[in-house]
PDB file of C-alpha atoms and ligand atoms in Angstrom:
ATOM      1  CA  UNK A 501      33.959 -69.838 -43.894  1.00 50.00           C
ATOM      2  CA  UNK A 502      31.896 -68.384 -42.156  1.00 92.00           C
ATOM      3  CA  UNK A 503      30.193 -64.832 -43.921  1.00 97.00           C
ATOM      4  CA  UNK A 504      26.947 -66.036 -45.009  1.00 97.00           C
ATOM      5  CA  UNK A 505      26.132 -64.479 -48.157  1.00 98.00           C
ATOM      6  CA  UNK A 506      22.590 -64.536 -48.460  1.00 98.00           C
ATOM      7  CA  UNK A 507      22.117 -62.127 -52.696  1.00 98.00           C
ATOM      8  CA  UNK A 508      18.856 -62.201 -55.371  1.00 98.00           C
ATOM      9  CA  UNK A 509      16.334 -59.800 -56.391  1.00 98.00           C
ATOM     10  CA  UNK A 510      14.479 -56.815 -54.387  1.00 98.00           C
ATOM     11  CA  UNK A 511      11.620 -58.804 -52.585  1.00 97.00           C
ATOM     12  CA  UNK A 512      12.403 -61.644 -52.152  1.00 98.00           C
ATOM     13  CA  UNK A 513      13.125 -62.094 -49.039  1.00 97.00           C
ATOM     14  CA  UNK A 514      16.709 -61.597 -48.105  1.00 98.00           C
ATOM     15  CA  UNK A 515      16.708 -59.691 -45.306  1.00 97.00           C
ATOM     16  CA  UNK A 516      13.605 -61.540 -43.457  1.00 97.00           C
ATOM     17  CA  UNK A 517      16.170 -65.229 -43.924  1.00 98.00           C
ATOM     18  CA  UNK A 518      19.072 -63.676 -42.777  1.00 98.00           C
ATOM     19  CA  UNK A 519      17.923 -62.550 -40.138  1.00 98.00           C
ATOM     20  CA  UNK A 520      16.077 -65.854 -39.119  1.00 98.00           C
ATOM     21  CA  UNK A 521      19.235 -67.769 -40.310  1.00 97.00           C
ATOM     22  CA  UNK A 522      21.764 -65.876 -37.977  1.00 97.00           C
ATOM     23  CA  UNK A 523      19.639 -67.079 -35.017  1.00 97.00           C
ATOM     24  CA  UNK A 524      19.817 -70.181 -36.124  1.00 95.00           C
ATOM     25  CA  UNK A 525      23.492 -70.655 -36.693  1.00 95.00           C
ATOM     26  CA  UNK A 526      24.594 -67.457 -34.131  1.00 95.00           C
ATOM     27  CA  UNK A 527      26.086 -65.356 -35.782  1.00 97.00           C
ATOM     28  CA  UNK A 528      25.684 -61.402 -35.971  1.00 97.00           C
ATOM     29  CA  UNK A 529      23.488 -60.689 -39.068  1.00 98.00           C
ATOM     30  CA  UNK A 530      24.886 -57.224 -41.194  1.00 98.00           C
ATOM     31  CA  UNK A 531      21.951 -55.746 -44.114  1.00 98.00           C
ATOM     32  CA  UNK A 532      24.650 -54.084 -46.716  1.00 98.00           C
ATOM     33  CA  UNK A 533      21.538 -51.649 -47.358  1.00 98.00           C
ATOM     34  CA  UNK A 534      21.685 -50.396 -43.272  1.00 98.00           C
ATOM     35  CA  UNK A 535      24.713 -50.363 -43.181  1.00 98.00           C
ATOM     36  CA  UNK A 536      25.139 -47.534 -46.258  1.00 98.00           C
ATOM     37  CA  UNK A 537      22.571 -45.779 -44.610  1.00 98.00           C
ATOM     38  CA  UNK A 538      24.599 -45.840 -41.348  1.00 98.00           C
ATOM     39  CA  UNK A 539      27.591 -44.660 -43.015  1.00 97.00           C
ATOM     40  CA  UNK A 540      26.408 -42.212 -44.908  1.00 97.00           C
ATOM     41  CA  UNK A 541      23.701 -40.966 -41.905  1.00 98.00           C
ATOM     42  CA  UNK A 542      20.695 -40.676 -44.812  1.00 97.00           C
ATOM     43  CA  UNK A 543      18.347 -43.251 -46.476  1.00 98.00           C
ATOM     44  CA  UNK A 544      18.586 -45.322 -49.635  1.00 98.00           C
ATOM     45  CA  UNK A 545      15.670 -43.041 -51.414  1.00 97.00           C
ATOM     46  CA  UNK A 546      17.884 -39.644 -50.528  1.00 98.00           C
ATOM     47  CA  UNK A 547      21.502 -41.348 -51.237  1.00 98.00           C
ATOM     48  CA  UNK A 548      19.253 -42.353 -55.091  1.00 98.00           C
ATOM     49  CA  UNK A 549      18.868 -38.536 -54.995  1.00 97.00           C
ATOM     50  CA  UNK A 550      20.762 -36.347 -53.276  1.00 98.00           C
ATOM     51  CA  UNK A 551      24.093 -38.043 -54.842  1.00 98.00           C
ATOM     52  CA  UNK A 552      22.807 -40.446 -57.710  1.00 98.00           C
ATOM     53  CA  UNK A 553      22.903 -43.949 -58.321  1.00 98.00           C
ATOM     54  CA  UNK A 554      26.355 -44.128 -59.231  1.00 98.00           C
ATOM     55  CA  UNK A 555      27.677 -43.119 -55.539  1.00 98.00           C
ATOM     56  CA  UNK A 556      25.403 -46.010 -54.182  1.00 98.00           C
ATOM     57  CA  UNK A 557      26.809 -48.568 -56.432  1.00 98.00           C
ATOM     58  CA  UNK A 558      30.487 -47.342 -54.767  1.00 98.00           C
ATOM     59  CA  UNK A 559      29.317 -47.668 -51.686  1.00 98.00           C
ATOM     60  CA  UNK A 560      28.116 -51.123 -52.021  1.00 98.00           C
ATOM     61  CA  UNK A 561      31.701 -52.202 -54.125  1.00 98.00           C
ATOM     62  CA  UNK A 562      33.470 -50.127 -50.377  1.00 97.00           C
ATOM     63  CA  UNK A 563      30.573 -52.632 -48.438  1.00 98.00           C
ATOM     64  CA  UNK A 564      32.566 -56.013 -50.075  1.00 98.00           C
ATOM     65  CA  UNK A 565      35.364 -54.939 -49.352  1.00 96.00           C
ATOM     66  CA  UNK A 566      34.737 -54.924 -45.915  1.00 95.00           C
ATOM     67  CA  UNK A 567      33.768 -57.916 -45.967  1.00 94.00           C
ATOM     68  CA  UNK A 568      37.135 -59.549 -46.198  1.00 86.00           C
ATOM     69  CA  UNK A 569      37.690 -59.086 -41.918  1.00 85.00           C
ATOM     70  CA  UNK A 570      34.741 -60.311 -40.921  1.00 92.00           C
ATOM     71  CA  UNK A 571      33.944 -64.040 -39.384  1.00 94.00           C
ATOM     72  CA  UNK A 572      30.680 -65.410 -37.780  1.00 96.00           C
ATOM     73  CA  UNK A 573      27.745 -63.005 -39.800  1.00 98.00           C
ATOM     74  CA  UNK A 574      25.434 -63.277 -42.090  1.00 98.00           C
ATOM     75  CA  UNK A 575      25.024 -60.402 -44.873  1.00 98.00           C
ATOM     76  CA  UNK A 576      22.087 -59.715 -46.757  1.00 98.00           C
ATOM     77  CA  UNK A 577      23.039 -57.490 -49.920  1.00 98.00           C
ATOM     78  CA  UNK A 578      21.053 -55.084 -51.873  1.00 98.00           C
ATOM     79  CA  UNK A 579      19.205 -56.618 -55.074  1.00 98.00           C
ATOM     80  CA  UNK A 580      21.712 -54.767 -57.246  1.00 98.00           C
ATOM     81  CA  UNK A 581      25.247 -55.103 -55.222  1.00 98.00           C
ATOM     82  CA  UNK A 582      26.086 -58.367 -57.363  1.00 98.00           C
ATOM     83  CA  UNK A 583      25.660 -57.187 -60.367  1.00 98.00           C
ATOM     84  CA  UNK A 584      28.028 -54.509 -60.852  1.00 98.00           C
ATOM     85  CA  UNK A 585      31.678 -54.412 -61.405  1.00 97.00           C
ATOM     86  CA  UNK A 586      33.738 -57.587 -60.439  1.00 98.00           C
ATOM     87  CA  UNK A 587      31.322 -57.446 -56.764  1.00 98.00           C
ATOM     88  CA  UNK A 588      30.393 -61.045 -57.152  1.00 98.00           C
ATOM     89  CA  UNK A 589      33.478 -62.569 -57.788  1.00 98.00           C
ATOM     90  CA  UNK A 590      34.192 -60.736 -54.570  1.00 98.00           C
ATOM     91  CA  UNK A 591      31.224 -61.601 -52.681  1.00 98.00           C
ATOM     92  CA  UNK A 592      32.078 -65.531 -53.978  1.00 97.00           C
ATOM     93  CA  UNK A 593      35.500 -65.255 -52.869  1.00 96.00           C
ATOM     94  CA  UNK A 594      34.909 -63.586 -49.248  1.00 96.00           C
ATOM     95  CA  UNK A 595      31.222 -66.235 -48.514  1.00 96.00           C
ATOM     96  CA  UNK A 596      29.514 -68.510 -49.107  1.00 96.00           C
ATOM     97  CA  UNK A 597      27.068 -67.148 -51.108  1.00 98.00           C
ATOM     98  CA  UNK A 598      23.665 -68.015 -51.792  1.00 98.00           C
ATOM     99  CA  UNK A 599      20.813 -67.151 -54.441  1.00 98.00           C
ATOM    100  CA  UNK A 600      16.854 -67.109 -53.585  1.00 98.00           C
ATOM    101  CA  UNK A 601      15.563 -67.550 -57.398  1.00 98.00           C
ATOM    102  CA  UNK A 602      12.027 -66.108 -57.353  1.00 98.00           C
ATOM    103  CA  UNK A 603      10.037 -66.076 -60.171  1.00 98.00           C
ATOM    104  CA  UNK A 604       8.356 -62.519 -61.407  1.00 98.00           C
ATOM    105  CA  UNK A 605       4.364 -62.784 -60.353  1.00 97.00           C
ATOM    106  CA  UNK A 606       6.290 -63.968 -57.552  1.00 98.00           C
ATOM    107  CA  UNK A 607       8.784 -60.801 -56.758  1.00 98.00           C
ATOM    108  CA  UNK A 608       5.740 -58.254 -58.182  1.00 97.00           C
ATOM    109  CA  UNK A 609       3.037 -59.206 -55.120  1.00 97.00           C
ATOM    110  CA  UNK A 610       5.635 -59.436 -52.664  1.00 96.00           C
ATOM    111  CA  UNK A 611       6.605 -56.060 -53.964  1.00 97.00           C
ATOM    112  CA  UNK A 612       3.700 -53.879 -54.779  1.00 95.00           C
ATOM    113  CA  UNK A 613       3.881 -52.208 -51.586  1.00 94.00           C
ATOM    114  CA  UNK A 614       7.685 -51.880 -50.818  1.00 94.00           C
ATOM    115  CA  UNK A 615       7.474 -49.364 -53.833  1.00 95.00           C
ATOM    116  CA  UNK A 616       8.282 -46.573 -51.872  1.00 93.00           C
ATOM    117  CA  UNK A 617      11.826 -47.031 -49.881  1.00 93.00           C
ATOM    118  CA  UNK A 618      13.245 -48.362 -53.275  1.00 97.00           C
ATOM    119  CA  UNK A 619      14.471 -45.835 -55.505  1.00 97.00           C
ATOM    120  CA  UNK A 620      15.131 -47.663 -58.637  1.00 97.00           C
ATOM    121  CA  UNK A 621      10.262 -49.434 -58.148  1.00 98.00           C
ATOM    122  CA  UNK A 622       9.068 -46.341 -56.700  1.00 96.00           C
ATOM    123  CA  UNK A 623       7.002 -44.340 -59.505  1.00 94.00           C
ATOM    124  CA  UNK A 624       5.473 -47.318 -60.933  1.00 97.00           C
ATOM    125  CA  UNK A 625       2.536 -48.957 -60.865  1.00 96.00           C
ATOM    126  CA  UNK A 626       1.709 -52.106 -61.168  1.00 96.00           C
ATOM    127  CA  UNK A 627       2.076 -52.472 -64.878  1.00 97.00           C
ATOM    128  CA  UNK A 628       5.665 -50.981 -65.054  1.00 98.00           C
ATOM    129  CA  UNK A 629       6.568 -53.159 -62.216  1.00 98.00           C
ATOM    130  CA  UNK A 630       5.918 -56.515 -64.064  1.00 98.00           C
ATOM    131  CA  UNK A 631       7.562 -54.950 -67.091  1.00 98.00           C
ATOM    132  CA  UNK A 632      10.514 -53.924 -65.286  1.00 98.00           C
ATOM    133  CA  UNK A 633      11.217 -56.912 -63.393  1.00 98.00           C
ATOM    134  CA  UNK A 634      10.885 -58.775 -66.614  1.00 98.00           C
ATOM    135  CA  UNK A 635      13.529 -56.993 -68.373  1.00 98.00           C
ATOM    136  CA  UNK A 636      15.659 -57.124 -64.943  1.00 98.00           C
ATOM    137  CA  UNK A 637      15.668 -60.720 -63.809  1.00 98.00           C
ATOM    138  CA  UNK A 638      16.932 -61.936 -66.638  1.00 98.00           C
ATOM    139  CA  UNK A 639      20.286 -60.164 -66.500  1.00 98.00           C
ATOM    140  CA  UNK A 640      20.569 -59.409 -62.534  1.00 98.00           C
ATOM    141  CA  UNK A 641      20.228 -64.116 -62.775  1.00 98.00           C
ATOM    142  CA  UNK A 642      23.684 -63.864 -64.480  1.00 98.00           C
ATOM    143  CA  UNK A 643      25.283 -62.655 -62.279  1.00 98.00           C
ATOM    144  CA  UNK A 644      22.930 -64.375 -59.463  1.00 98.00           C
ATOM    145  CA  UNK A 645      23.646 -67.964 -61.030  1.00 98.00           C
ATOM    146  CA  UNK A 646      27.319 -67.494 -60.081  1.00 98.00           C
ATOM    147  CA  UNK A 647      26.272 -68.298 -56.311  1.00 98.00           C
ATOM    148  CA  UNK A 648      27.188 -71.507 -54.315  1.00 97.00           C
ATOM    149  CA  UNK A 649      24.218 -71.969 -53.808  1.00 97.00           C
ATOM    150  CA  UNK A 650      20.660 -71.545 -55.969  1.00 98.00           C
ATOM    151  CA  UNK A 651      17.866 -71.888 -53.113  1.00 98.00           C
ATOM    152  CA  UNK A 652      14.292 -72.542 -54.714  1.00 97.00           C
ATOM    153  CA  UNK A 653      11.337 -71.052 -52.788  1.00 96.00           C
ATOM    154  CA  UNK A 654      10.932 -74.023 -50.859  1.00 96.00           C
ATOM    155  CA  UNK A 655      14.085 -73.989 -49.920  1.00 96.00           C
ATOM    156  CA  UNK A 656      14.293 -71.207 -48.597  1.00 98.00           C
ATOM    157  CA  UNK A 657      14.260 -72.005 -44.588  1.00 97.00           C
ATOM    158  CA  UNK A 658      17.191 -70.957 -42.223  1.00 97.00           C
ATOM    159  CA  UNK A 659      16.864 -75.057 -41.417  1.00 95.00           C
ATOM    160  CA  UNK A 660      17.706 -75.964 -44.560  1.00 95.00           C
ATOM    161  CA  UNK A 661      20.964 -73.379 -45.316  1.00 96.00           C
ATOM    162  CA  UNK A 662      21.771 -74.466 -42.212  1.00 94.00           C
ATOM    163  CA  UNK A 663      21.751 -78.074 -43.056  1.00 93.00           C
ATOM    164  CA  UNK A 664      24.016 -77.257 -46.923  1.00 91.00           C
ATOM    165  CA  UNK A 665      26.437 -74.647 -45.669  1.00 89.00           C
ATOM    166  CA  UNK A 666      26.967 -77.009 -43.320  1.00 82.00           C
ATOM    167  CA  UNK A 667      30.822 -78.928 -44.386  1.00 59.00           C
ATOM    168  CA  UNK A 668      31.308 -75.104 -45.437  1.00 58.00           C
ATOM    169  CA  UNK A 669      31.352 -73.326 -42.282  1.00 58.00           C
TER     170      UNK A 669
HETATM  171  C1  LIG B1496      18.386 -52.501 -55.171  1.00 72.35           C
HETATM  172  C2  LIG B1496      17.600 -52.854 -54.326  1.00 72.35           C
HETATM  173  C3  LIG B1496      17.510 -52.486 -52.258  1.00 72.35           C
HETATM  174  C4  LIG B1496      18.482 -52.043 -52.323  1.00 72.35           C
HETATM  175  C5  LIG B1496      18.071 -51.024 -53.702  1.00 72.35           C
HETATM  176  C6  LIG B1496      19.111 -50.760 -54.699  1.00 72.35           C
HETATM  177  C7  LIG B1496      18.489 -53.343 -56.432  1.00 72.35           C
HETATM  178  O1  LIG B1496      17.586 -53.521 -51.474  1.00 72.35           O
HETATM  179  O2  LIG B1496      19.758 -51.928 -52.148  1.00 72.35           O
HETATM  180  O3  LIG B1496      17.585 -49.957 -53.666  1.00 72.35           O
HETATM  181  O4  LIG B1496      19.311 -52.126 -57.812  1.00 72.35           O
HETATM  182  O5  LIG B1496      18.165 -54.038 -57.635  1.00 72.35           O
HETATM  183  P1  LIG B1496      16.819 -54.559 -51.254  1.00 72.35           P
HETATM  184  O6  LIG B1496      16.909 -55.601 -51.984  1.00 72.35           O
HETATM  185  O7  LIG B1496      16.814 -55.111 -50.673  1.00 72.35           O
HETATM  186  O8  LIG B1496      15.390 -54.013 -52.134  1.00 72.35           O
END
């Protein structure tokens, strides 16, 4: 199995760690949001505004089905990707899934200055952001916790993941 898939809430660090992990494994790196933006010729906020969230969710689903033929790749997913339809099952079939677990305060801290490019939180003040994450994280965790590996913050390093999944690759 040579597809590694990072999942978790917005702001948990999937893209940053994904790039490092790809380098450490000598794999290609694939960011789902970037791939969807490139395929649509639009930014994520534009897709949400012009075509709606449900269209974006369809694009995410198509992205997962396209993973089947991939090899030697680290994928960072959008925070909502595992949480719609049978996507989490498909992700588990497509590769080794890893949930990057973060607490609500950590996510708030990491997202408060990174709201603009994320349509689900773009218009929210700090208090609204805290409420939004507090409500949504437990709902989404039901999906995230179906990952093959669940990593607490201190284990979220490329080296730890490399050792952890060594036998699975
Ligand atoms: C979303 C997360 C975003 C992006 C879109 C929707 C979500 O990705 O896919 O804005 O539903 O949580 P990141 O997790 O990379 O921010």
